[in-house]
mmCIF file of C-alpha atoms in Angstrom:
data_model
loop_
_atom_site.group_PDB
_atom_site.id
_atom_site.type_symbol
_atom_site.label_atom_id
_atom_site.label_comp_id
_atom_site.label_asym_id
_atom_site.label_seq_id
_atom_site.Cartn_x
_atom_site.Cartn_y
_atom_site.Cartn_z
ATOM 1 C CA ASP A 21 -4.121 3.084 20.075
ATOM 2 C CA ALA A 22 -3.921 2.795 17.375
ATOM 3 C CA ASP A 23 -2.329 5.849 15.266
ATOM 4 C CA VAL A 24 -4.572 5.333 12.447
ATOM 5 C CA THR A 25 -7.986 3.504 13.099
ATOM 6 C CA GLN A 26 -10.330 3.065 10.249
ATOM 7 C CA THR A 27 -14.263 2.055 11.360
ATOM 8 C CA PRO A 28 -15.929 0.038 10.585
ATOM 9 C CA ARG A 29 -13.841 -2.757 10.412
ATOM 10 C CA ASN A 30 -16.530 -4.653 8.289
ATOM 11 C CA ARG A 31 -19.112 -3.746 6.702
ATOM 12 C CA ILE A 32 -21.834 -5.864 4.585
ATOM 13 C CA THR A 33 -24.580 -4.390 2.369
ATOM 14 C CA LYS A 34 -26.798 -4.254 -0.495
ATOM 15 C CA THR A 35 -26.716 -2.865 -3.862
ATOM 16 C CA GLY A 36 -27.403 0.738 -4.622
ATOM 17 C CA LYS A 37 -26.784 1.296 -0.519
ATOM 18 C CA ARG A 38 -24.859 5.204 0.211
ATOM 19 C CA ILE A 39 -22.189 3.853 2.308
ATOM 20 C CA MET A 40 -19.468 5.540 4.034
ATOM 21 C CA LEU A 41 -16.084 4.371 5.560
ATOM 22 C CA GLU A 42 -14.203 6.893 7.848
ATOM 23 C CA CYS A 43 -10.366 7.341 9.083
ATOM 24 C CA SER A 44 -9.329 8.987 11.503
ATOM 25 C CA GLN A 45 -5.632 10.077 12.853
ATOM 26 C CA THR A 46 -3.523 11.143 15.634
ATOM 27 C CA LYS A 47 -0.447 11.498 13.915
ATOM 28 C CA GLY A 48 -0.774 14.911 12.763
ATOM 29 C CA HIS A 49 0.198 14.077 9.533
ATOM 30 C CA ASP A 50 -1.669 16.516 7.130
ATOM 31 C CA ARG A 51 -1.526 13.732 4.248
ATOM 32 C CA MET A 52 -4.185 11.062 3.921
ATOM 33 C CA TYR A 53 -4.855 8.204 1.430
ATOM 34 C CA TRP A 54 -7.479 5.732 0.328
ATOM 35 C CA TYR A 55 -6.862 2.489 -1.302
ATOM 36 C CA ARG A 56 -8.691 -0.609 -2.523
ATOM 37 C CA GLN A 57 -7.076 -3.634 -2.263
ATOM 38 C CA ASP A 58 -8.604 -6.893 -4.018
ATOM 39 C CA PRO A 59 -6.422 -9.956 -3.894
ATOM 40 C CA GLY A 60 -3.669 -10.743 -6.321
ATOM 41 C CA LEU A 61 -3.707 -7.002 -7.627
ATOM 42 C CA GLY A 62 -2.246 -4.928 -4.600
ATOM 43 C CA LEU A 63 -2.930 -1.602 -3.657
ATOM 44 C CA ARG A 64 -4.782 0.722 -5.610
ATOM 45 C CA LEU A 65 -4.883 4.258 -4.600
ATOM 46 C CA ILE A 66 -9.072 5.889 -4.990
ATOM 47 C CA TYR A 67 -8.262 9.472 -3.288
ATOM 48 C CA TYR A 68 -6.107 11.473 -1.765
ATOM 49 C CA SER A 69 -5.929 14.514 0.278
ATOM 50 C CA PHE A 70 -2.272 16.798 1.023
ATOM 51 C CA ASP A 71 -4.228 18.789 3.341
ATOM 52 C CA VAL A 72 -8.244 20.086 4.650
ATOM 53 C CA LYS A 73 -8.765 22.078 1.629
ATOM 54 C CA ASP A 74 -7.169 19.746 -1.232
ATOM 55 C CA ILE A 75 -8.608 16.680 -2.530
ATOM 56 C CA ASN A 76 -6.739 14.633 -5.945
ATOM 57 C CA LYS A 77 -8.760 11.889 -7.565
ATOM 58 C CA GLY A 78 -6.294 8.549 -7.681
ATOM 59 C CA GLU A 79 -6.057 5.405 -9.974
ATOM 60 C CA ILE A 80 -9.835 4.144 -9.548
ATOM 61 C CA SER A 81 -11.899 7.129 -8.486
ATOM 62 C CA ASP A 82 -15.417 6.120 -9.745
ATOM 63 C CA GLY A 83 -17.804 5.354 -8.158
ATOM 64 C CA TYR A 84 -16.257 7.026 -5.083
ATOM 65 C CA SER A 85 -15.955 9.863 -3.010
ATOM 66 C CA VAL A 86 -14.408 11.449 -0.125
ATOM 67 C CA SER A 87 -14.493 14.059 2.465
ATOM 68 C CA ARG A 88 -12.205 15.503 4.791
ATOM 69 C CA GLN A 89 -13.610 17.080 7.095
ATOM 70 C CA ALA A 90 -10.647 18.392 9.597
ATOM 71 C CA GLN A 91 -6.879 17.444 9.328
ATOM 72 C CA ALA A 92 -7.161 13.798 11.237
ATOM 73 C CA LYS A 93 -10.444 12.432 9.181
ATOM 74 C CA PHE A 94 -11.234 11.852 5.831
ATOM 75 C CA SER A 95 -13.860 9.536 4.930
ATOM 76 C CA LEU A 96 -14.707 7.621 1.760
ATOM 77 C CA SER A 97 -18.253 7.211 0.443
ATOM 78 C CA LEU A 98 -19.464 4.879 -2.218
ATOM 79 C CA GLU A 99 -22.621 6.706 -3.200
ATOM 80 C CA SER A 100 -24.772 3.358 -4.651
ATOM 81 C CA ALA A 101 -22.207 0.483 -4.018
ATOM 82 C CA ILE A 102 -22.129 -2.537 -6.815
ATOM 83 C CA PRO A 103 -20.758 -5.710 -6.214
ATOM 84 C CA ASN A 104 -17.136 -5.187 -7.548
ATOM 85 C CA GLN A 105 -16.584 -3.139 -5.238
ATOM 86 C CA THR A 106 -16.535 -5.636 -2.726
ATOM 87 C CA ALA A 107 -12.603 -5.182 -1.457
ATOM 88 C CA LEU A 108 -10.754 -4.873 1.493
ATOM 89 C CA TYR A 109 -10.284 -0.838 2.283
ATOM 90 C CA PHE A 110 -7.364 0.534 3.743
ATOM 91 C CA CYS A 111 -6.941 4.162 4.662
ATOM 92 C CA ALA A 112 -3.188 5.617 5.414
ATOM 93 C CA THR A 113 -1.211 8.748 5.722
ATOM 94 C CA SER A 114 2.209 10.367 5.343
ATOM 95 C CA ASP A 115 4.093 13.438 6.300
ATOM 96 C CA GLU A 116 4.106 16.793 4.937
ATOM 97 C CA ASP A 117 7.827 17.266 5.030
ATOM 98 C CA ARG A 118 9.233 15.873 2.038
ATOM 99 C CA TRP A 119 7.753 14.723 -1.182
ATOM 100 C CA VAL A 120 4.489 13.506 -2.468
ATOM 101 C CA PHE A 121 3.838 9.881 -1.433
ATOM 102 C CA ASP A 122 5.883 9.270 1.349
ATOM 103 C CA GLU A 123 6.123 6.372 3.522
ATOM 104 C CA GLN A 124 3.024 5.927 4.615
ATOM 105 C CA PHE A 125 1.795 4.440 7.365
ATOM 106 C CA PHE A 126 -1.740 2.012 7.246
ATOM 107 C CA GLY A 127 -4.893 1.527 8.991
ATOM 108 C CA PRO A 128 -6.050 -2.086 9.860
ATOM 109 C CA GLY A 129 -8.368 -2.123 6.346
ATOM 110 C CA THR A 130 -12.525 -2.329 6.203
ATOM 111 C CA ARG A 131 -13.422 -5.586 4.787
ATOM 112 C CA LEU A 132 -16.758 -4.539 2.956
ATOM 113 C CA THR A 133 -18.662 -7.103 0.933
ATOM 114 C CA VAL A 134 -21.444 -5.286 -1.560
ATOM 115 C CA LEU A 135 -24.534 -8.263 -1.877
ATOM 116 C CA GLU B 21 2.210 4.428 -17.549
ATOM 117 C CA LEU B 22 3.874 3.380 -14.810
ATOM 118 C CA LYS B 23 3.565 -0.224 -14.583
ATOM 119 C CA VAL B 24 4.595 -2.135 -11.251
ATOM 120 C CA GLU B 25 5.626 -6.444 -11.661
ATOM 121 C CA GLN B 26 6.784 -8.327 -8.994
ATOM 122 C CA ASN B 27 8.147 -12.107 -9.267
ATOM 123 C CA PRO B 28 7.358 -14.261 -8.383
ATOM 124 C CA LEU B 29 4.199 -14.111 -6.715
ATOM 125 C CA PHE B 30 4.363 -16.595 -5.089
ATOM 126 C CA LEU B 31 7.458 -18.511 -2.725
ATOM 127 C CA SER B 32 7.274 -20.990 -0.704
ATOM 128 C CA MET B 33 11.036 -21.715 0.117
ATOM 129 C CA GLN B 34 12.865 -23.993 3.287
ATOM 130 C CA GLU B 35 14.210 -22.338 6.453
ATOM 131 C CA GLY B 36 17.779 -21.281 5.682
ATOM 132 C CA LYS B 37 17.464 -20.989 2.589
ATOM 133 C CA ASN B 38 18.064 -17.544 0.532
ATOM 134 C CA TYR B 39 15.782 -16.239 -2.066
ATOM 135 C CA THR B 40 15.067 -12.772 -3.641
ATOM 136 C CA ILE B 41 11.932 -11.156 -4.896
ATOM 137 C CA TYR B 42 12.404 -8.592 -8.497
ATOM 138 C CA CYS B 43 10.052 -5.107 -7.925
ATOM 139 C CA ASN B 44 10.255 -4.155 -12.033
ATOM 140 C CA TYR B 45 9.165 -0.815 -13.764
ATOM 141 C CA SER B 46 8.476 0.471 -16.762
ATOM 142 C CA THR B 47 9.403 4.450 -16.653
ATOM 143 C CA THR B 48 11.418 6.682 -14.961
ATOM 144 C CA SER B 49 10.832 6.885 -10.972
ATOM 145 C CA ASP B 50 13.732 8.000 -8.135
ATOM 146 C CA ARG B 51 11.706 6.951 -4.951
ATOM 147 C CA LEU B 52 10.307 3.041 -4.228
ATOM 148 C CA TYR B 53 9.060 1.851 -1.725
ATOM 149 C CA TRP B 54 8.802 -2.264 0.338
ATOM 150 C CA TYR B 55 6.025 -3.210 2.269
ATOM 151 C CA ARG B 56 4.692 -6.221 4.339
ATOM 152 C CA GLN B 57 1.312 -7.290 5.294
ATOM 153 C CA ASP B 58 0.804 -10.119 6.979
ATOM 154 C CA PRO B 59 -2.521 -12.847 6.623
ATOM 155 C CA GLY B 60 -4.970 -10.273 7.696
ATOM 156 C CA LYS B 61 -3.278 -7.449 8.908
ATOM 157 C CA SER B 62 -2.193 -4.262 7.651
ATOM 158 C CA LEU B 63 0.793 -3.043 5.386
ATOM 159 C CA GLU B 64 3.979 -1.925 7.264
ATOM 160 C CA SER B 65 6.775 0.062 6.016
ATOM 161 C CA LEU B 66 10.281 -1.890 5.707
ATOM 162 C CA PHE B 67 12.214 0.221 3.356
ATOM 163 C CA VAL B 68 12.460 3.523 2.085
ATOM 164 C CA LEU B 69 14.660 3.085 -1.199
ATOM 165 C CA LEU B 70 15.631 7.027 -2.780
ATOM 166 C CA SER B 71 18.194 7.409 -5.078
ATOM 167 C CA ASN B 72 20.531 4.782 -7.888
ATOM 168 C CA GLY B 73 22.366 2.893 -5.687
ATOM 169 C CA ALA B 74 20.857 2.817 -2.262
ATOM 170 C CA VAL B 75 20.914 -0.036 0.176
ATOM 171 C CA LYS B 76 18.979 -1.118 2.983
ATOM 172 C CA GLN B 77 19.277 -4.070 5.115
ATOM 173 C CA GLU B 78 17.361 -4.854 7.973
ATOM 174 C CA GLY B 79 17.788 -7.646 10.042
ATOM 175 C CA ARG B 80 17.572 -11.017 7.513
ATOM 176 C CA LEU B 81 15.940 -8.232 4.654
ATOM 177 C CA MET B 82 17.825 -6.369 2.131
ATOM 178 C CA ALA B 83 16.413 -4.188 -0.405
ATOM 179 C CA SER B 84 18.077 -2.320 -3.192
ATOM 180 C CA LEU B 85 17.346 -0.340 -5.651
ATOM 181 C CA ASP B 86 18.831 0.225 -9.615
ATOM 182 C CA THR B 87 16.718 3.427 -10.970
ATOM 183 C CA LYS B 88 19.040 2.775 -14.399
ATOM 184 C CA ALA B 89 17.740 -1.100 -14.722
ATOM 185 C CA ARG B 90 14.436 0.021 -13.355
ATOM 186 C CA LEU B 91 14.961 -2.939 -10.858
ATOM 187 C CA SER B 92 14.048 -3.470 -6.915
ATOM 188 C CA THR B 93 15.097 -6.279 -5.337
ATOM 189 C CA LEU B 94 14.784 -7.468 -1.864
ATOM 190 C CA HIS B 95 16.587 -9.786 -0.339
ATOM 191 C CA ILE B 96 15.932 -12.824 2.214
ATOM 192 C CA THR B 97 18.708 -14.467 3.855
ATOM 193 C CA ALA B 98 18.773 -17.212 5.518
ATOM 194 C CA ALA B 99 14.726 -17.331 5.753
ATOM 195 C CA VAL B 100 13.125 -18.302 8.729
ATOM 196 C CA HIS B 101 8.848 -18.780 9.279
ATOM 197 C CA ASP B 102 8.439 -15.277 11.085
ATOM 198 C CA LEU B 103 9.324 -13.890 7.815
ATOM 199 C CA SER B 104 6.119 -15.502 6.025
ATOM 200 C CA ALA B 105 4.187 -12.251 4.377
ATOM 201 C CA THR B 106 3.233 -10.816 1.433
ATOM 202 C CA TYR B 107 5.709 -7.969 0.260
ATOM 203 C CA PHE B 108 4.863 -5.531 -1.652
ATOM 204 C CA CYS B 109 6.965 -2.878 -3.324
ATOM 205 C CA ALA B 110 5.652 0.780 -4.286
ATOM 206 C CA VAL B 111 6.719 3.206 -7.147
ATOM 207 C CA VAL B 112 6.093 6.924 -7.255
ATOM 208 C CA THR B 113 6.134 9.164 -10.190
ATOM 209 C CA ASP B 114 5.479 12.489 -10.167
ATOM 210 C CA ASP B 115 2.021 12.470 -9.750
ATOM 211 C CA LYS B 116 1.330 8.528 -9.016
ATOM 212 C CA ILE B 117 1.892 5.677 -6.567
ATOM 213 C CA ILE B 118 1.408 2.162 -7.634
ATOM 214 C CA PHE B 119 1.663 -0.876 -6.014
ATOM 215 C CA GLY B 120 3.157 -4.064 -7.527
ATOM 216 C CA LYS B 121 0.891 -7.290 -6.694
ATOM 217 C CA GLY B 122 2.470 -8.692 -3.869
ATOM 218 C CA THR B 123 4.893 -11.701 -3.371
ATOM 219 C CA ARG B 124 3.388 -14.605 -0.987
ATOM 220 C CA LEU B 125 6.257 -15.580 0.166
ATOM 221 C CA HIS B 126 5.829 -19.031 2.240
ATOM 222 C CA ILE B 127 8.388 -20.178 5.105
ATOM 223 C CA LEU B 128 8.477 -23.603 5.500
ATOM 224 C CA PRO B 129 9.643 -24.825 9.148
#
């Protein structure tokens, strides 16, 4: 079984709809991250969480919100989706033992299309 | 502001050849990561570089870090088709992690 799972894997939605992307992990890591990947732009950090009570904005948090329901679960919400949020979204985890933004382990990704 | 620049962004090369991918960054950092992404897949960690002069090798890939020059290199030796992928560097400062745009490597048989 995969250590980091994301659901759904693909989603098509319409402008203005609320959508939630979910991430679960069995690695036992405290730190979890959400990124988006756009063609030719690399990955950009949306939000990150160091534990259940600690949520931090990343580089591009506008238009997104997150919830850390448990150590193993971190969800990303788009309250009112817009077409430029069409992208590939990755969840990642890292261990807490060393540093902020330690080596990360990525989920399989969710491809989101907003029409 | 931390900026990370990778080059080249696309590289097509013959099997058996050597080549180097460069990752330049704009502010002080002492930690840099290299990741690999196969088409349609997730990212896989390749190397963690922690200090000036760090060098790591795995198979045909070797990564190095020069913090004074703010430069990391990923060197490919005697490329094989299986190394075709997109390679990303990621640079960390105190409160940010910034990924490069990626180098798409295509190795021709």
